[in-house]
């Protein structure tokens, strides 16, 4: 679905229409999504000012509680942009360099991989979840030390040599969080609060345990359809089990937040509150593969050099019951954030409508 979205955004040609008509494109798409059962929060902004925000559907289908605009969602892989930022901040503090060998910080059976390879999904590392699924005692909860131990112990074959190609890698972002801990001597979760969430006033954003999430009244549960086509809590599905027995992993996911906090994050990236503009430009530059061609991924961001509004960076996330996306048009400071808690197919259609609507408000 998201590859199709990327192609749409890359190929889209902007057509000038009047303000009311452009706004109606989005409101019509949202109304259609609501009729078809979409559940989530939609936010569209220009220069940090919210132009459109709405909450549709239910926080929990079990008790029919309504979603609100400030409700908190599991971000899934949107978390990777925060992990990448932690590495960038470590670099600016002189604690590491992007072209350092991973083996300088953590023992692993895969030589020749740099931190830059991890950031850009060009490491060739195998999938940690497959190894853990096969060998881990699922009555216990694993985190990064256990994941790294099992990768060393079983040493599954790498996919390719570092820099040869792009292949999305959750394993690489486990490594990155572990490198942050090695370089700083501090816990990754605590450090992310100290370095990012608290300074930016992202008070609804955190890396929460299952127990902590259960205590947050405004946490939107993820939902999937059962065999009868009825939405039920995704935690009841076998596909969600890994979120428990891999519940202490850090780096590739597990950040939870709401749309307004993500807008604070978005706007902070235009400033030098966290890192310099030069470092952010590196983050927005697609990696050059060994054969000289460009991939389409920087440091925690998919890169689209051309779009209706100039250069665009984006990321999607997917967990059982959740689909999330942030789209940022850098040259015009336009932002689209959608957090969905029932994996609804209308998400892409709403993003397309939001893009069309952004031409003139």
Short mmCIF file of N, CA, C and O in Angstrom, two decimals, residues 160-273:
data_model
loop_
_atom_site.label_atom_id
_atom_site.label_comp_id
_atom_site.label_asym_id
_atom_site.label_seq_id
_atom_site.Cartn_x
_atom_site.Cartn_y
_atom_site.Cartn_z
N UNK A 160 23.30 -9.59 2.25
CA UNK A 160 24.23 -9.08 1.24
C UNK A 160 25.34 -8.33 1.96
O UNK A 160 25.27 -8.11 3.17
N UNK A 161 26.37 -7.99 1.23
CA UNK A 161 27.47 -7.23 1.82
C UNK A 161 27.04 -5.79 2.08
O UNK A 161 26.22 -5.23 1.33
N UNK A 162 27.60 -5.16 3.11
CA UNK A 162 27.20 -3.79 3.45
C UNK A 162 27.33 -2.84 2.26
O UNK A 162 28.34 -2.82 1.55
N UNK A 163 26.26 -2.05 2.05
CA UNK A 163 26.26 -1.06 0.99
C UNK A 163 25.87 -1.57 -0.37
O UNK A 163 25.74 -0.78 -1.32
N UNK A 164 25.67 -2.87 -0.52
CA UNK A 164 25.34 -3.44 -1.83
C UNK A 164 23.92 -3.09 -2.27
O UNK A 164 23.67 -2.86 -3.45
N UNK A 165 22.99 -3.06 -1.32
CA UNK A 165 21.61 -2.76 -1.68
C UNK A 165 20.86 -2.25 -0.46
O UNK A 165 21.38 -2.26 0.66
N UNK A 166 19.65 -1.81 -0.70
CA UNK A 166 18.74 -1.39 0.37
C UNK A 166 17.81 -2.54 0.71
O UNK A 166 17.23 -3.17 -0.18
N UNK A 167 17.69 -2.84 2.01
CA UNK A 167 16.70 -3.80 2.48
C UNK A 167 16.27 -3.39 3.88
O UNK A 167 17.09 -3.36 4.79
N UNK A 168 15.01 -3.06 4.02
CA UNK A 168 14.50 -2.55 5.29
C UNK A 168 14.85 -3.52 6.42
O UNK A 168 14.61 -4.72 6.32
N UNK A 169 15.41 -2.98 7.50
CA UNK A 169 15.96 -3.84 8.55
C UNK A 169 15.61 -3.34 9.94
O UNK A 169 16.17 -2.35 10.41
N UNK A 170 14.71 -4.05 10.60
CA UNK A 170 14.46 -3.77 12.01
C UNK A 170 15.68 -4.12 12.86
O UNK A 170 15.95 -3.48 13.87
N UNK A 171 16.42 -5.14 12.44
CA UNK A 171 17.62 -5.55 13.17
C UNK A 171 18.61 -4.39 13.26
O UNK A 171 19.22 -4.15 14.31
N UNK A 172 18.77 -3.65 12.16
CA UNK A 172 19.70 -2.53 12.16
C UNK A 172 19.37 -1.49 13.21
O UNK A 172 20.28 -0.91 13.84
N UNK A 173 18.08 -1.28 13.45
CA UNK A 173 17.69 -0.26 14.43
C UNK A 173 17.76 -0.78 15.87
O UNK A 173 17.90 0.01 16.80
N UNK A 174 17.70 -2.10 16.06
CA UNK A 174 18.05 -2.67 17.37
C UNK A 174 19.53 -2.38 17.65
O UNK A 174 19.90 -1.95 18.75
N UNK A 175 20.37 -2.60 16.64
CA UNK A 175 21.79 -2.32 16.80
C UNK A 175 22.02 -0.85 17.15
O UNK A 175 22.83 -0.52 18.02
N UNK A 176 21.31 0.06 16.47
CA UNK A 176 21.52 1.48 16.71
C UNK A 176 21.20 1.87 18.15
O UNK A 176 21.96 2.63 18.78
N UNK A 177 20.08 1.39 18.68
CA UNK A 177 19.74 1.71 20.07
C UNK A 177 20.80 1.17 21.03
O UNK A 177 21.15 1.83 22.01
N UNK A 178 21.31 -0.01 20.73
CA UNK A 178 22.36 -0.60 21.57
C UNK A 178 23.66 0.18 21.47
O UNK A 178 24.39 0.32 22.47
N UNK A 179 23.96 0.72 20.30
CA UNK A 179 25.15 1.55 20.14
C UNK A 179 25.02 2.83 20.95
O UNK A 179 25.98 3.29 21.58
N UNK A 180 23.82 3.45 20.96
CA UNK A 180 23.60 4.63 21.78
C UNK A 180 23.89 4.32 23.24
O UNK A 180 24.56 5.10 23.94
N UNK A 181 23.39 3.19 23.72
CA UNK A 181 23.63 2.83 25.12
C UNK A 181 25.11 2.61 25.39
O UNK A 181 25.62 3.00 26.45
N UNK A 182 25.82 1.97 24.46
CA UNK A 182 27.27 1.74 24.64
C UNK A 182 28.03 3.05 24.62
O UNK A 182 28.94 3.28 25.44
N UNK A 183 27.68 3.94 23.71
CA UNK A 183 28.41 5.20 23.56
C UNK A 183 28.18 6.15 24.73
O UNK A 183 29.06 6.94 25.08
N UNK A 184 26.97 6.09 25.32
CA UNK A 184 26.63 7.03 26.39
C UNK A 184 26.72 6.43 27.78
O UNK A 184 26.82 7.17 28.76
N UNK A 185 26.62 5.11 27.87
CA UNK A 185 26.58 4.46 29.17
C UNK A 185 25.25 4.62 29.87
O UNK A 185 25.14 4.39 31.08
N UNK A 186 24.21 5.01 29.12
CA UNK A 186 22.90 5.27 29.71
C UNK A 186 21.82 4.45 29.02
O UNK A 186 21.99 4.00 27.89
N UNK A 187 20.69 4.27 29.69
CA UNK A 187 19.56 3.54 29.14
C UNK A 187 18.95 4.33 27.99
O UNK A 187 18.71 5.54 28.10
N UNK A 188 18.67 3.65 26.89
CA UNK A 188 18.15 4.29 25.69
C UNK A 188 16.81 4.99 25.94
O UNK A 188 16.60 6.11 25.47
N UNK A 189 15.92 4.35 26.66
CA UNK A 189 14.60 4.92 26.91
C UNK A 189 14.72 6.20 27.74
O UNK A 189 14.13 7.24 27.41
N UNK A 190 15.47 6.13 28.81
CA UNK A 190 15.64 7.31 29.66
C UNK A 190 16.31 8.44 28.90
O UNK A 190 15.95 9.62 29.04
N UNK A 191 17.28 8.09 28.07
CA UNK A 191 18.01 9.11 27.32
C UNK A 191 17.12 9.77 26.27
O UNK A 191 17.23 10.97 26.02
N UNK A 192 16.24 8.98 25.65
CA UNK A 192 15.33 9.57 24.67
C UNK A 192 14.39 10.57 25.34
O UNK A 192 14.10 11.63 24.77
N UNK A 193 13.93 10.26 26.53
CA UNK A 193 13.11 11.22 27.27
C UNK A 193 13.91 12.49 27.57
O UNK A 193 13.41 13.62 27.40
N UNK A 194 15.16 12.31 28.00
CA UNK A 194 15.99 13.43 28.42
C UNK A 194 16.43 14.30 27.25
O UNK A 194 16.48 15.54 27.36
N UNK A 195 16.71 13.69 26.11
CA UNK A 195 17.27 14.42 24.98
C UNK A 195 16.22 14.93 23.99
O UNK A 195 16.45 15.93 23.32
N UNK A 196 15.09 14.23 23.88
CA UNK A 196 14.13 14.60 22.84
C UNK A 196 12.75 14.95 23.41
O UNK A 196 12.28 16.08 23.24
N UNK A 197 12.10 14.01 24.06
CA UNK A 197 10.69 14.21 24.42
C UNK A 197 10.49 15.37 25.37
O UNK A 197 9.62 16.23 25.15
N UNK A 198 11.26 15.43 26.44
CA UNK A 198 11.09 16.50 27.41
C UNK A 198 11.50 17.88 26.88
O UNK A 198 10.75 18.85 27.03
N UNK A 199 12.67 18.02 26.22
CA UNK A 199 13.04 19.34 25.69
C UNK A 199 12.06 19.89 24.66
O UNK A 199 11.88 21.11 24.57
N UNK A 200 11.40 19.01 23.91
CA UNK A 200 10.45 19.47 22.89
C UNK A 200 9.03 19.60 23.42
O UNK A 200 8.12 19.95 22.67
N UNK A 201 8.83 19.32 24.70
CA UNK A 201 7.48 19.41 25.27
C UNK A 201 6.55 18.33 24.75
O UNK A 201 5.33 18.53 24.72
N UNK A 202 7.11 17.19 24.39
CA UNK A 202 6.29 16.07 23.89
C UNK A 202 5.86 15.22 25.08
O UNK A 202 6.30 14.08 25.27
N UNK A 203 4.96 15.76 25.86
CA UNK A 203 4.62 15.16 27.14
C UNK A 203 3.73 13.93 27.03
O UNK A 203 3.58 13.18 27.99
N UNK A 204 3.14 13.71 25.86
CA UNK A 204 2.32 12.51 25.65
C UNK A 204 3.09 11.41 24.92
O UNK A 204 2.51 10.37 24.59
N UNK A 205 4.37 11.63 24.70
CA UNK A 205 5.19 10.70 23.93
C UNK A 205 6.16 9.96 24.85
O UNK A 205 6.77 10.56 25.73
N UNK A 206 6.29 8.66 24.62
CA UNK A 206 7.18 7.86 25.47
C UNK A 206 7.39 6.49 24.83
O UNK A 206 6.71 6.12 23.86
N UNK A 207 8.33 5.75 25.37
CA UNK A 207 8.45 4.31 25.09
C UNK A 207 7.88 3.62 26.32
O UNK A 207 8.48 3.62 27.40
N UNK A 208 6.70 3.05 26.16
CA UNK A 208 5.94 2.53 27.29
C UNK A 208 5.92 1.00 27.31
O UNK A 208 5.82 0.36 26.26
N UNK A 209 5.97 0.45 28.50
CA UNK A 209 5.77 -0.99 28.66
C UNK A 209 4.28 -1.29 28.49
O UNK A 209 3.44 -0.39 28.48
N UNK A 210 3.94 -2.56 28.37
CA UNK A 210 2.54 -2.94 28.26
C UNK A 210 1.76 -2.48 29.49
O UNK A 210 0.61 -2.03 29.38
N UNK A 211 2.39 -2.59 30.65
CA UNK A 211 1.72 -2.18 31.89
C UNK A 211 1.50 -0.67 31.91
O UNK A 211 0.45 -0.19 32.35
N UNK A 212 2.48 0.08 31.42
CA UNK A 212 2.35 1.53 31.39
C UNK A 212 1.27 1.97 30.40
O UNK A 212 0.48 2.88 30.69
N UNK A 213 1.20 1.30 29.26
CA UNK A 213 0.17 1.65 28.28
C UNK A 213 -1.22 1.38 28.83
O UNK A 213 -2.16 2.14 28.57
N UNK A 214 -1.35 0.31 29.59
CA UNK A 214 -2.66 -0.04 30.14
C UNK A 214 -3.17 1.03 31.11
O UNK A 214 -4.38 1.15 31.32
N UNK A 215 -2.26 1.81 31.69
CA UNK A 215 -2.65 2.84 32.65
C UNK A 215 -2.98 4.18 31.99
O UNK A 215 -3.45 5.10 32.66
N UNK A 216 -2.74 4.29 30.68
CA UNK A 216 -3.00 5.54 29.96
C UNK A 216 -4.42 5.51 29.42
O UNK A 216 -4.73 4.78 28.47
N UNK A 217 -5.29 6.28 30.01
CA UNK A 217 -6.71 6.26 29.63
C UNK A 217 -6.92 6.64 28.18
O UNK A 217 -7.86 6.15 27.52
N UNK A 218 -6.06 7.50 27.66
CA UNK A 218 -6.24 8.00 26.30
C UNK A 218 -5.47 7.18 25.26
O UNK A 218 -5.25 7.65 24.14
N UNK A 219 -5.06 5.98 25.61
CA UNK A 219 -4.32 5.13 24.66
C UNK A 219 -5.30 4.42 23.74
O UNK A 219 -6.20 3.71 24.18
N UNK A 220 -5.15 4.65 22.44
CA UNK A 220 -6.04 4.03 21.45
C UNK A 220 -5.58 2.60 21.18
O UNK A 220 -4.44 2.38 20.75
N UNK A 221 -6.44 1.65 21.42
CA UNK A 221 -6.10 0.25 21.19
C UNK A 221 -6.09 -0.04 19.69
O UNK A 221 -6.88 0.52 18.92
N UNK A 222 -5.19 -0.92 19.26
CA UNK A 222 -5.18 -1.37 17.88
C UNK A 222 -6.23 -2.45 17.67
O UNK A 222 -6.49 -3.26 18.57
N UNK A 223 -6.86 -2.47 16.48
CA UNK A 223 -7.94 -3.42 16.22
C UNK A 223 -7.76 -4.09 14.86
O UNK A 223 -7.28 -3.47 13.91
N UNK A 224 -8.18 -5.34 14.80
CA UNK A 224 -8.21 -6.11 13.56
C UNK A 224 -9.56 -6.80 13.45
O UNK A 224 -10.25 -7.01 14.46
N UNK A 225 -9.93 -7.18 12.23
CA UNK A 225 -11.18 -7.90 12.05
C UNK A 225 -11.02 -9.38 12.35
O UNK A 225 -10.04 -10.00 11.94
N UNK A 226 -11.99 -9.94 13.07
CA UNK A 226 -11.97 -11.37 13.32
C UNK A 226 -12.59 -12.12 12.14
O UNK A 226 -12.91 -11.53 11.10
N UNK A 227 -12.79 -13.43 12.30
CA UNK A 227 -13.30 -14.25 11.20
C UNK A 227 -14.72 -13.88 10.79
O UNK A 227 -15.18 -14.21 9.69
N UNK A 228 -15.41 -13.15 11.66
CA UNK A 228 -16.77 -12.70 11.36
C UNK A 228 -16.82 -11.27 10.81
O UNK A 228 -17.91 -10.72 10.63
N UNK A 229 -15.64 -10.69 10.58
CA UNK A 229 -15.60 -9.34 10.07
C UNK A 229 -15.84 -8.27 11.12
O UNK A 229 -16.09 -7.12 10.78
N UNK A 230 -15.73 -8.64 12.38
CA UNK A 230 -15.95 -7.71 13.49
C UNK A 230 -14.61 -7.25 14.05
O UNK A 230 -13.70 -8.05 14.25
N UNK A 231 -14.49 -5.92 14.29
CA UNK A 231 -13.25 -5.41 14.87
C UNK A 231 -13.12 -5.83 16.34
O UNK A 231 -14.04 -5.63 17.14
N UNK A 232 -11.98 -6.41 16.66
CA UNK A 232 -11.66 -6.77 18.04
C UNK A 232 -10.23 -6.32 18.34
O UNK A 232 -9.45 -6.02 17.44
N UNK A 233 -9.89 -6.27 19.62
CA UNK A 233 -8.56 -5.83 20.04
C UNK A 233 -7.49 -6.73 19.41
O UNK A 233 -7.57 -7.95 19.46
N UNK A 234 -6.49 -6.10 18.80
CA UNK A 234 -5.44 -6.86 18.11
C UNK A 234 -4.65 -7.75 19.05
O UNK A 234 -4.03 -8.72 18.61
N UNK A 235 -4.67 -7.44 20.35
CA UNK A 235 -3.95 -8.25 21.31
C UNK A 235 -4.49 -9.68 21.41
O UNK A 235 -3.81 -10.57 21.91
N UNK A 236 -5.69 -9.90 20.90
CA UNK A 236 -6.27 -11.24 20.94
C UNK A 236 -5.79 -12.10 19.78
O UNK A 236 -6.08 -13.30 19.75
N UNK A 237 -5.05 -11.53 18.82
CA UNK A 237 -4.57 -12.27 17.67
C UNK A 237 -3.16 -12.81 17.92
O UNK A 237 -2.33 -12.15 18.56
N UNK A 238 -2.87 -13.96 17.35
CA UNK A 238 -1.54 -14.56 17.49
C UNK A 238 -0.47 -13.65 16.90
O UNK A 238 0.67 -13.61 17.39
N UNK A 239 -0.80 -12.90 15.86
CA UNK A 239 0.18 -12.01 15.21
C UNK A 239 0.70 -10.93 16.15
O UNK A 239 1.75 -10.33 15.89
N UNK A 240 0.00 -10.69 17.25
CA UNK A 240 0.40 -9.66 18.21
C UNK A 240 1.29 -10.22 19.32
O UNK A 240 1.84 -9.46 20.11
N UNK A 241 1.48 -11.52 19.35
CA UNK A 241 2.21 -12.13 20.45
C UNK A 241 3.63 -11.60 20.61
O UNK A 241 4.13 -11.47 21.73
N UNK A 242 4.28 -11.29 19.49
CA UNK A 242 5.67 -10.86 19.56
C UNK A 242 5.83 -9.56 20.35
O UNK A 242 6.92 -9.29 20.90
N UNK A 243 4.78 -8.74 20.40
CA UNK A 243 4.88 -7.49 21.15
C UNK A 243 5.01 -7.77 22.66
O UNK A 243 5.39 -6.87 23.41
N UNK A 244 4.72 -8.98 23.07
CA UNK A 244 4.88 -9.38 24.47
C UNK A 244 6.25 -10.01 24.69
O UNK A 244 7.04 -9.55 25.51
N UNK A 245 6.57 -11.08 23.93
CA UNK A 245 7.84 -11.79 24.20
C UNK A 245 9.05 -11.06 23.64
O UNK A 245 10.19 -11.39 23.98
N UNK A 246 8.84 -10.03 22.82
CA UNK A 246 9.92 -9.11 22.43
C UNK A 246 9.64 -7.72 22.99
O UNK A 246 10.05 -6.70 22.42
N UNK A 247 8.97 -7.69 24.12
CA UNK A 247 8.45 -6.44 24.67
C UNK A 247 9.47 -5.47 25.20
O UNK A 247 9.13 -4.31 25.48
N UNK A 248 10.74 -5.89 25.36
CA UNK A 248 11.77 -4.98 25.86
C UNK A 248 12.72 -4.49 24.77
O UNK A 248 13.74 -3.87 25.08
N UNK A 249 12.43 -4.79 23.51
CA UNK A 249 13.31 -4.34 22.42
C UNK A 249 13.30 -2.82 22.34
O UNK A 249 12.30 -2.17 22.62
N UNK A 250 14.40 -2.27 21.89
CA UNK A 250 14.54 -0.82 21.75
C UNK A 250 15.11 -0.51 20.37
O UNK A 250 16.01 -1.19 19.91
N UNK A 251 14.59 0.54 19.73
CA UNK A 251 15.17 1.02 18.49
C UNK A 251 14.26 0.99 17.28
O UNK A 251 14.03 2.03 16.66
N UNK A 252 13.71 -0.18 16.90
CA UNK A 252 12.91 -0.22 15.68
C UNK A 252 11.47 0.22 15.85
O UNK A 252 10.78 0.50 14.86
N UNK A 253 10.96 0.26 17.07
CA UNK A 253 9.56 0.62 17.30
C UNK A 253 9.33 0.99 18.75
O UNK A 253 10.24 1.41 19.46
N UNK A 254 8.06 0.87 19.19
CA UNK A 254 7.64 1.00 20.58
C UNK A 254 7.42 2.43 21.07
O UNK A 254 6.93 2.64 22.18
N UNK A 255 7.75 3.47 20.29
CA UNK A 255 7.38 4.82 20.70
C UNK A 255 5.87 4.97 20.51
O UNK A 255 5.30 4.55 19.50
N UNK A 256 5.20 5.56 21.49
CA UNK A 256 3.77 5.88 21.36
C UNK A 256 3.59 7.38 21.55
O UNK A 256 4.28 8.01 22.36
N UNK A 257 2.66 7.96 20.77
CA UNK A 257 2.53 9.41 20.76
C UNK A 257 1.16 9.79 20.20
O UNK A 257 0.34 8.93 19.86
N UNK A 258 0.92 11.09 20.11
CA UNK A 258 -0.30 11.57 19.46
C UNK A 258 0.07 12.57 18.36
O UNK A 258 1.23 12.95 18.19
N UNK A 259 -0.93 12.99 17.61
CA UNK A 259 -0.68 13.82 16.43
C UNK A 259 -0.06 15.17 16.78
O UNK A 259 0.85 15.65 16.09
N UNK A 260 -0.53 15.80 17.84
CA UNK A 260 0.00 17.13 18.19
C UNK A 260 1.46 17.05 18.63
O UNK A 260 2.26 17.93 18.30
N UNK A 261 1.83 16.01 19.37
CA UNK A 261 3.24 15.84 19.73
C UNK A 261 4.10 15.60 18.50
O UNK A 261 5.23 16.10 18.41
N UNK A 262 3.58 14.85 17.55
CA UNK A 262 4.34 14.62 16.32
C UNK A 262 4.51 15.91 15.52
O UNK A 262 5.54 16.09 14.85
N UNK A 263 3.55 16.80 15.61
CA UNK A 263 3.71 18.10 14.96
C UNK A 263 4.80 18.92 15.65
O UNK A 263 5.57 19.62 14.99
N UNK A 264 4.89 18.83 16.97
CA UNK A 264 5.99 19.50 17.69
C UNK A 264 7.34 18.95 17.21
O UNK A 264 8.29 19.72 16.98
N UNK A 265 7.42 17.66 17.06
CA UNK A 265 8.63 17.01 16.55
C UNK A 265 8.94 17.51 15.14
O UNK A 265 10.08 17.90 14.84
N UNK A 266 7.94 17.49 14.30
CA UNK A 266 8.08 17.95 12.92
C UNK A 266 8.65 19.36 12.86
O UNK A 266 9.60 19.64 12.12
N UNK A 267 8.10 20.25 13.64
CA UNK A 267 8.54 21.64 13.61
C UNK A 267 9.93 21.82 14.21
O UNK A 267 10.71 22.66 13.74
N UNK A 268 10.26 21.03 15.21
CA UNK A 268 11.59 21.13 15.81
C UNK A 268 12.68 20.77 14.82
O UNK A 268 13.82 21.28 14.91
N UNK A 269 12.36 19.91 13.85
CA UNK A 269 13.35 19.48 12.87
C UNK A 269 13.72 20.58 11.88
O UNK A 269 14.70 20.45 11.15
N UNK A 270 12.96 21.68 11.85
CA UNK A 270 13.31 22.84 11.03
C UNK A 270 14.26 23.78 11.78
O UNK A 270 14.75 24.76 11.22
N UNK A 271 14.49 23.51 13.06
CA UNK A 271 15.34 24.35 13.90
C UNK A 271 16.62 23.58 14.23
O UNK A 271 16.87 22.49 13.72
N UNK A 272 17.41 24.16 15.11
CA UNK A 272 18.62 23.49 15.58
C UNK A 272 18.51 23.16 17.07
O UNK A 272 19.51 23.10 17.78
N UNK A 273 17.29 22.90 17.52
CA UNK A 273 17.08 22.54 18.92
C UNK A 273 17.75 21.22 19.28
O UNK A 273 18.18 21.01 20.42
#
